CSV table of C-alpha atoms in Angstrom, one decimal:
chain,number,residue,atom,x,y,z
A,1,ASP,CA,-3.6,-9.0,30.9
A,2,THR,CA,-6.1,-8.8,29.9
A,3,GLY,CA,-6.4,-7.8,26.2
A,4,VAL,CA,-9.6,-6.6,24.1
A,5,SER,CA,-12.1,-8.9,23.9
A,6,GLN,CA,-15.2,-8.4,21.2
A,7,ASP,CA,-18.9,-10.8,21.5
A,8,PRO,CA,-19.4,-13.0,20.0
A,9,ARG,CA,-16.8,-14.3,18.1
A,10,HIS,CA,-18.7,-16.3,15.3
A,11,LYS,CA,-23.3,-15.4,14.8
A,12,ILE,CA,-25.1,-16.4,11.9
A,13,THR,CA,-28.0,-14.9,10.9
A,14,LYS,CA,-30.4,-14.7,7.6
A,15,ARG,CA,-30.8,-11.5,5.7
A,16,GLY,CA,-33.1,-8.7,6.7
A,17,GLN,CA,-32.1,-9.5,10.2
A,18,ASN,CA,-31.0,-7.5,12.7
A,19,VAL,CA,-26.9,-8.1,14.6
A,20,THR,CA,-25.3,-6.6,17.7
A,21,PHE,CA,-22.0,-6.6,18.5
A,22,ARG,CA,-19.8,-6.2,21.2
A,23,CYS,CA,-16.2,-5.0,22.1
A,24,ASP,CA,-14.1,-5.3,25.4
A,25,PRO,CA,-11.4,-2.5,25.1
A,26,ILE,CA,-7.7,-2.2,27.4
A,27,SER,CA,-9.3,-0.8,30.3
A,28,GLU,CA,-7.2,2.3,30.3
A,29,HIS,CA,-7.1,3.4,26.7
A,30,ASN,CA,-10.3,6.1,25.6
A,31,ARG,CA,-10.0,5.0,21.9
A,32,LEU,CA,-11.9,2.5,20.3
A,33,TYR,CA,-11.7,1.3,16.8
A,34,TRP,CA,-13.9,-0.8,14.3
A,35,TYR,CA,-12.4,-2.5,11.1
A,36,ARG,CA,-13.2,-5.0,8.9
A,37,GLN,CA,-12.0,-7.4,7.1
A,38,THR,CA,-13.4,-9.7,3.8
A,39,LEU,CA,-11.4,-12.9,3.3
A,40,GLY,CA,-8.5,-12.5,1.7
A,41,GLN,CA,-8.3,-8.4,2.2
A,42,GLY,CA,-6.5,-6.5,5.2
A,43,PRO,CA,-8.8,-4.5,7.6
A,44,GLU,CA,-10.9,-1.5,6.6
A,45,PHE,CA,-11.7,1.2,8.5
A,46,LEU,CA,-15.1,1.8,10.4
A,47,THR,CA,-15.2,4.7,13.1
A,48,TYR,CA,-13.4,5.4,15.6
A,49,PHE,CA,-14.4,7.1,19.5
A,50,GLN,CA,-12.3,8.7,22.1
A,51,ASN,CA,-14.0,8.0,24.7
A,52,GLU,CA,-18.1,8.3,24.6
A,53,ALA,CA,-17.4,10.5,21.3
A,54,GLN,CA,-17.4,9.1,17.8
A,55,LEU,CA,-14.9,11.2,16.2
A,56,GLU,CA,-14.2,9.5,12.8
A,57,LYS,CA,-16.8,7.4,10.1
A,58,SER,CA,-16.8,5.6,7.1
A,59,ARG,CA,-18.0,5.8,4.2
A,60,LEU,CA,-17.8,2.1,4.2
A,61,LEU,CA,-19.7,3.0,7.1
A,62,SER,CA,-23.7,2.6,5.4
A,63,ASP,CA,-26.6,4.1,7.6
A,64,ARG,CA,-27.8,0.9,8.7
A,65,PHE,CA,-24.8,0.2,10.8
A,66,SER,CA,-24.4,2.1,13.8
A,67,ALA,CA,-22.0,2.2,16.8
A,68,GLU,CA,-22.3,3.3,19.7
A,69,ARG,CA,-19.7,3.9,23.4
A,70,PRO,CA,-21.8,5.0,26.0
A,71,LYS,CA,-19.9,5.4,28.6
A,72,GLY,CA,-16.2,6.1,27.1
A,73,SER,CA,-16.0,1.7,27.8
A,74,PHE,CA,-17.1,-0.6,26.3
A,75,SER,CA,-18.6,-0.6,22.5
A,76,THR,CA,-21.6,-1.8,20.6
A,77,LEU,CA,-21.3,-2.0,16.6
A,78,GLU,CA,-25.0,-3.2,15.2
A,79,ILE,CA,-26.3,-4.1,11.8
A,80,GLN,CA,-29.8,-3.8,10.6
A,81,ARG,CA,-30.9,-5.1,7.7
A,82,THR,CA,-28.5,-7.2,7.0
A,83,GLU,CA,-26.8,-8.4,3.6
A,84,GLN,CA,-24.5,-10.9,2.1
A,85,GLY,CA,-21.8,-8.6,1.6
A,86,ASP,CA,-22.3,-7.1,4.7
A,87,SER,CA,-20.3,-11.4,5.9
A,88,ALA,CA,-17.3,-10.3,7.2
A,89,MET,CA,-14.4,-10.5,9.7
A,90,TYR,CA,-15.2,-7.6,12.1
A,91,LEU,CA,-12.7,-6.3,14.6
A,92,CYS,CA,-12.5,-4.2,16.9
A,93,ALA,CA,-9.1,-2.6,18.0
A,94,SER,CA,-7.8,0.6,21.2
A,95,SER,CA,-5.3,2.2,22.7
A,96,LEU,CA,-4.4,5.3,24.3
A,97,ALA,CA,-4.1,9.1,21.8
A,98,GLY,CA,-1.4,10.0,21.5
A,99,VAL,CA,1.2,9.7,18.4
A,100,GLY,CA,3.5,6.8,18.7
A,101,TYR,CA,-0.2,4.6,20.7
A,102,GLU,CA,-0.1,1.0,18.7
A,103,GLN,CA,-3.3,-0.3,18.2
A,104,TYR,CA,-3.9,-3.6,20.0
A,105,PHE,CA,-6.8,-6.4,18.6
A,106,GLY,CA,-9.2,-8.4,20.4
A,107,PRO,CA,-9.5,-12.1,18.4
A,108,GLY,CA,-12.8,-10.4,15.5
A,109,THR,CA,-16.8,-11.1,15.1
A,110,ARG,CA,-17.0,-13.3,12.5
A,111,LEU,CA,-20.7,-12.1,11.0
A,112,THR,CA,-21.8,-15.3,8.0
A,113,VAL,CA,-24.9,-13.1,6.8
A,114,THR,CA,-27.1,-16.8,4.5
B,1,ALA,CA,-4.9,10.3,1.2
B,2,GLN,CA,-2.2,7.5,2.8
B,3,SER,CA,-2.2,4.5,0.7
B,4,VAL,CA,0.2,1.0,1.1
B,5,THR,CA,0.7,-1.2,-1.3
B,6,GLN,CA,2.4,-5.4,-0.5
B,7,LEU,CA,4.7,-7.6,-2.8
B,8,GLY,CA,3.2,-10.1,-3.2
B,9,SER,CA,0.3,-11.6,-2.1
B,10,HIS,CA,2.1,-15.2,-1.5
B,11,VAL,CA,5.5,-16.1,-0.1
B,12,SER,CA,7.0,-19.3,0.3
B,13,VAL,CA,10.6,-19.8,2.2
B,14,SER,CA,11.7,-23.2,3.3
B,15,GLU,CA,12.1,-23.2,7.5
B,16,GLY,CA,16.3,-21.9,8.1
B,17,ALA,CA,15.9,-19.1,4.6
B,18,LEU,CA,15.6,-15.1,5.1
B,19,VAL,CA,12.3,-13.8,5.2
B,20,LEU,CA,11.4,-10.4,3.2
B,21,LEU,CA,8.0,-9.1,3.5
B,22,ARG,CA,7.7,-5.7,1.1
B,23,CYS,CA,6.1,-2.6,1.6
B,24,ASN,CA,6.1,0.5,-0.1
B,25,TYR,CA,3.4,3.4,0.9
B,26,SER,CA,1.9,6.8,0.4
B,27,SER,CA,1.8,9.3,2.5
B,28,SER,CA,1.8,13.5,1.7
B,29,VAL,CA,2.8,13.7,5.2
B,30,PRO,CA,6.1,11.9,7.2
B,31,PRO,CA,3.7,8.2,7.9
B,32,TYR,CA,3.6,6.2,11.3
B,33,LEU,CA,4.0,2.6,10.3
B,34,PHE,CA,3.2,-0.8,11.4
B,35,TRP,CA,3.5,-4.2,10.2
B,36,TYR,CA,1.3,-6.1,12.7
B,37,VAL,CA,1.0,-10.5,11.9
B,38,GLN,CA,-2.4,-12.2,11.8
B,39,TYR,CA,-2.8,-16.4,12.2
B,40,PRO,CA,-6.0,-18.4,11.5
B,41,ASN,CA,-9.1,-16.8,13.0
B,42,GLN,CA,-7.4,-14.3,15.3
B,43,GLY,CA,-7.6,-11.3,15.7
B,44,LEU,CA,-4.1,-8.5,14.5
B,45,GLN,CA,-0.9,-8.9,16.4
B,46,LEU,CA,2.0,-6.1,16.7
B,47,LEU,CA,5.7,-7.8,15.0
B,48,LEU,CA,6.6,-3.8,15.9
B,49,LYS,CA,6.0,-0.7,14.2
B,50,TYR,CA,8.2,3.1,13.7
B,51,THR,CA,7.2,6.5,14.7
B,52,THR,CA,10.0,9.1,14.9
B,53,GLY,CA,14.3,7.6,15.1
B,54,ALA,CA,16.4,5.1,14.2
B,55,THR,CA,14.7,3.8,11.5
B,56,LEU,CA,15.7,0.5,11.3
B,57,VAL,CA,13.6,-1.4,13.8
B,58,LYS,CA,13.5,-4.4,15.8
B,59,GLY,CA,9.9,-6.0,17.2
B,60,ILE,CA,9.8,-9.6,18.0
B,61,ASN,CA,9.9,-13.0,17.3
B,62,GLY,CA,13.3,-11.9,15.6
B,63,PHE,CA,11.4,-9.3,12.9
B,64,GLU,CA,12.7,-6.5,11.7
B,65,ALA,CA,11.9,-3.6,9.0
B,66,GLU,CA,13.5,-0.8,7.8
B,67,PHE,CA,12.1,3.0,7.1
B,68,LYS,CA,13.8,4.2,3.8
B,69,LYS,CA,12.2,7.6,3.3
B,70,SER,CA,13.2,8.4,-0.3
B,71,GLU,CA,12.0,4.3,-1.0
B,72,THR,CA,8.5,4.8,0.8
B,73,SER,CA,9.3,1.2,1.5
B,74,PHE,CA,8.6,-0.3,4.9
B,75,HIS,CA,10.3,-3.8,4.0
B,76,LEU,CA,10.4,-6.4,7.0
B,77,THR,CA,12.9,-8.8,7.0
B,78,LYS,CA,13.8,-12.0,10.0
B,79,PRO,CA,16.9,-13.4,8.8
B,80,SER,CA,16.2,-17.7,9.5
B,81,ALA,CA,12.4,-18.2,8.8
B,82,HIS,CA,10.5,-20.5,11.0
B,83,MET,CA,7.7,-23.3,11.4
B,84,SER,CA,5.9,-21.4,13.8
B,85,ASP,CA,6.5,-17.8,11.4
B,86,ALA,CA,3.9,-19.0,9.2
B,87,ALA,CA,1.0,-16.6,9.3
B,88,GLU,CA,-0.7,-13.4,7.2
B,89,TYR,CA,1.3,-10.4,7.6
B,90,PHE,CA,-0.1,-6.8,6.8
B,91,CYS,CA,1.8,-3.7,6.9
B,92,ALA,CA,-0.6,-0.1,7.7
B,93,VAL,CA,0.2,3.4,7.8
B,94,SER,CA,-1.1,5.8,10.1
B,95,LEU,CA,-1.4,9.3,10.3
B,96,GLY,CA,-0.2,10.7,13.7
B,97,ALA,CA,-2.8,7.9,16.2
B,98,GLN,CA,-5.7,7.4,14.8
B,99,LYS,CA,-7.3,5.4,11.8
B,100,LEU,CA,-4.8,2.7,10.5
B,101,VAL,CA,-4.7,1.7,6.4
B,102,PHE,CA,-3.3,-1.3,5.8
B,103,GLY,CA,-2.5,-3.7,2.9
B,104,GLN,CA,-3.6,-6.4,1.1
B,105,GLY,CA,-2.0,-8.7,3.1
B,106,THR,CA,1.0,-10.9,2.2
B,107,ARG,CA,0.5,-14.8,3.3
B,108,LEU,CA,4.3,-16.9,4.4
B,109,THR,CA,4.3,-19.8,3.8
B,110,ILE,CA,7.6,-22.3,5.6
B,111,ASN,CA,8.1,-25.2,4.0
B,112,PRO,CA,10.0,-27.6,6.2
């Protein structure tokens, strides 16, 4: 059983650098979500895709953030010109479209901006 | 807009005691409700969900939750705590099969 995978698991970068994270969803899932979780808080929604279409973006997703899902399979989340406030756990989840289908989460990518 | 409030950021119980984690939600339409568990440095694992139908839902690891519309609550319970239950627990609400809105989490500690 291959669940949701994320790469890398940990990333340390200097302020001002660009970083890119990858998420591979469960193979038959057509929806893919990105969330951000800061220490001691619950995850906050960033964006989601159905197949390759990006259907919703949170106000948290500033213009320094961009997400893609080019062929409706894996997705990437890029952060340009990282800031210390970007330090967080970035979680990816996938699901089938439709009522009652729960989201399955990956292990997350922990980003530390120094 | 939907929101979730988890009462108590930290709950501590003795091994074998009842676990009760409180969750209240706000939603303008009938919600879908979820409880997830997160172990250190890991992603979230679904414990249970309520969509429609029976208001008492059973999940994994002996947990259950009851949807009470009149109280806008979805509290999580387990009759007898085990040391392996120590983790962070998140209540979440969604409209349909879209984004989840999470509470701030409750850290559960089990005392031997």
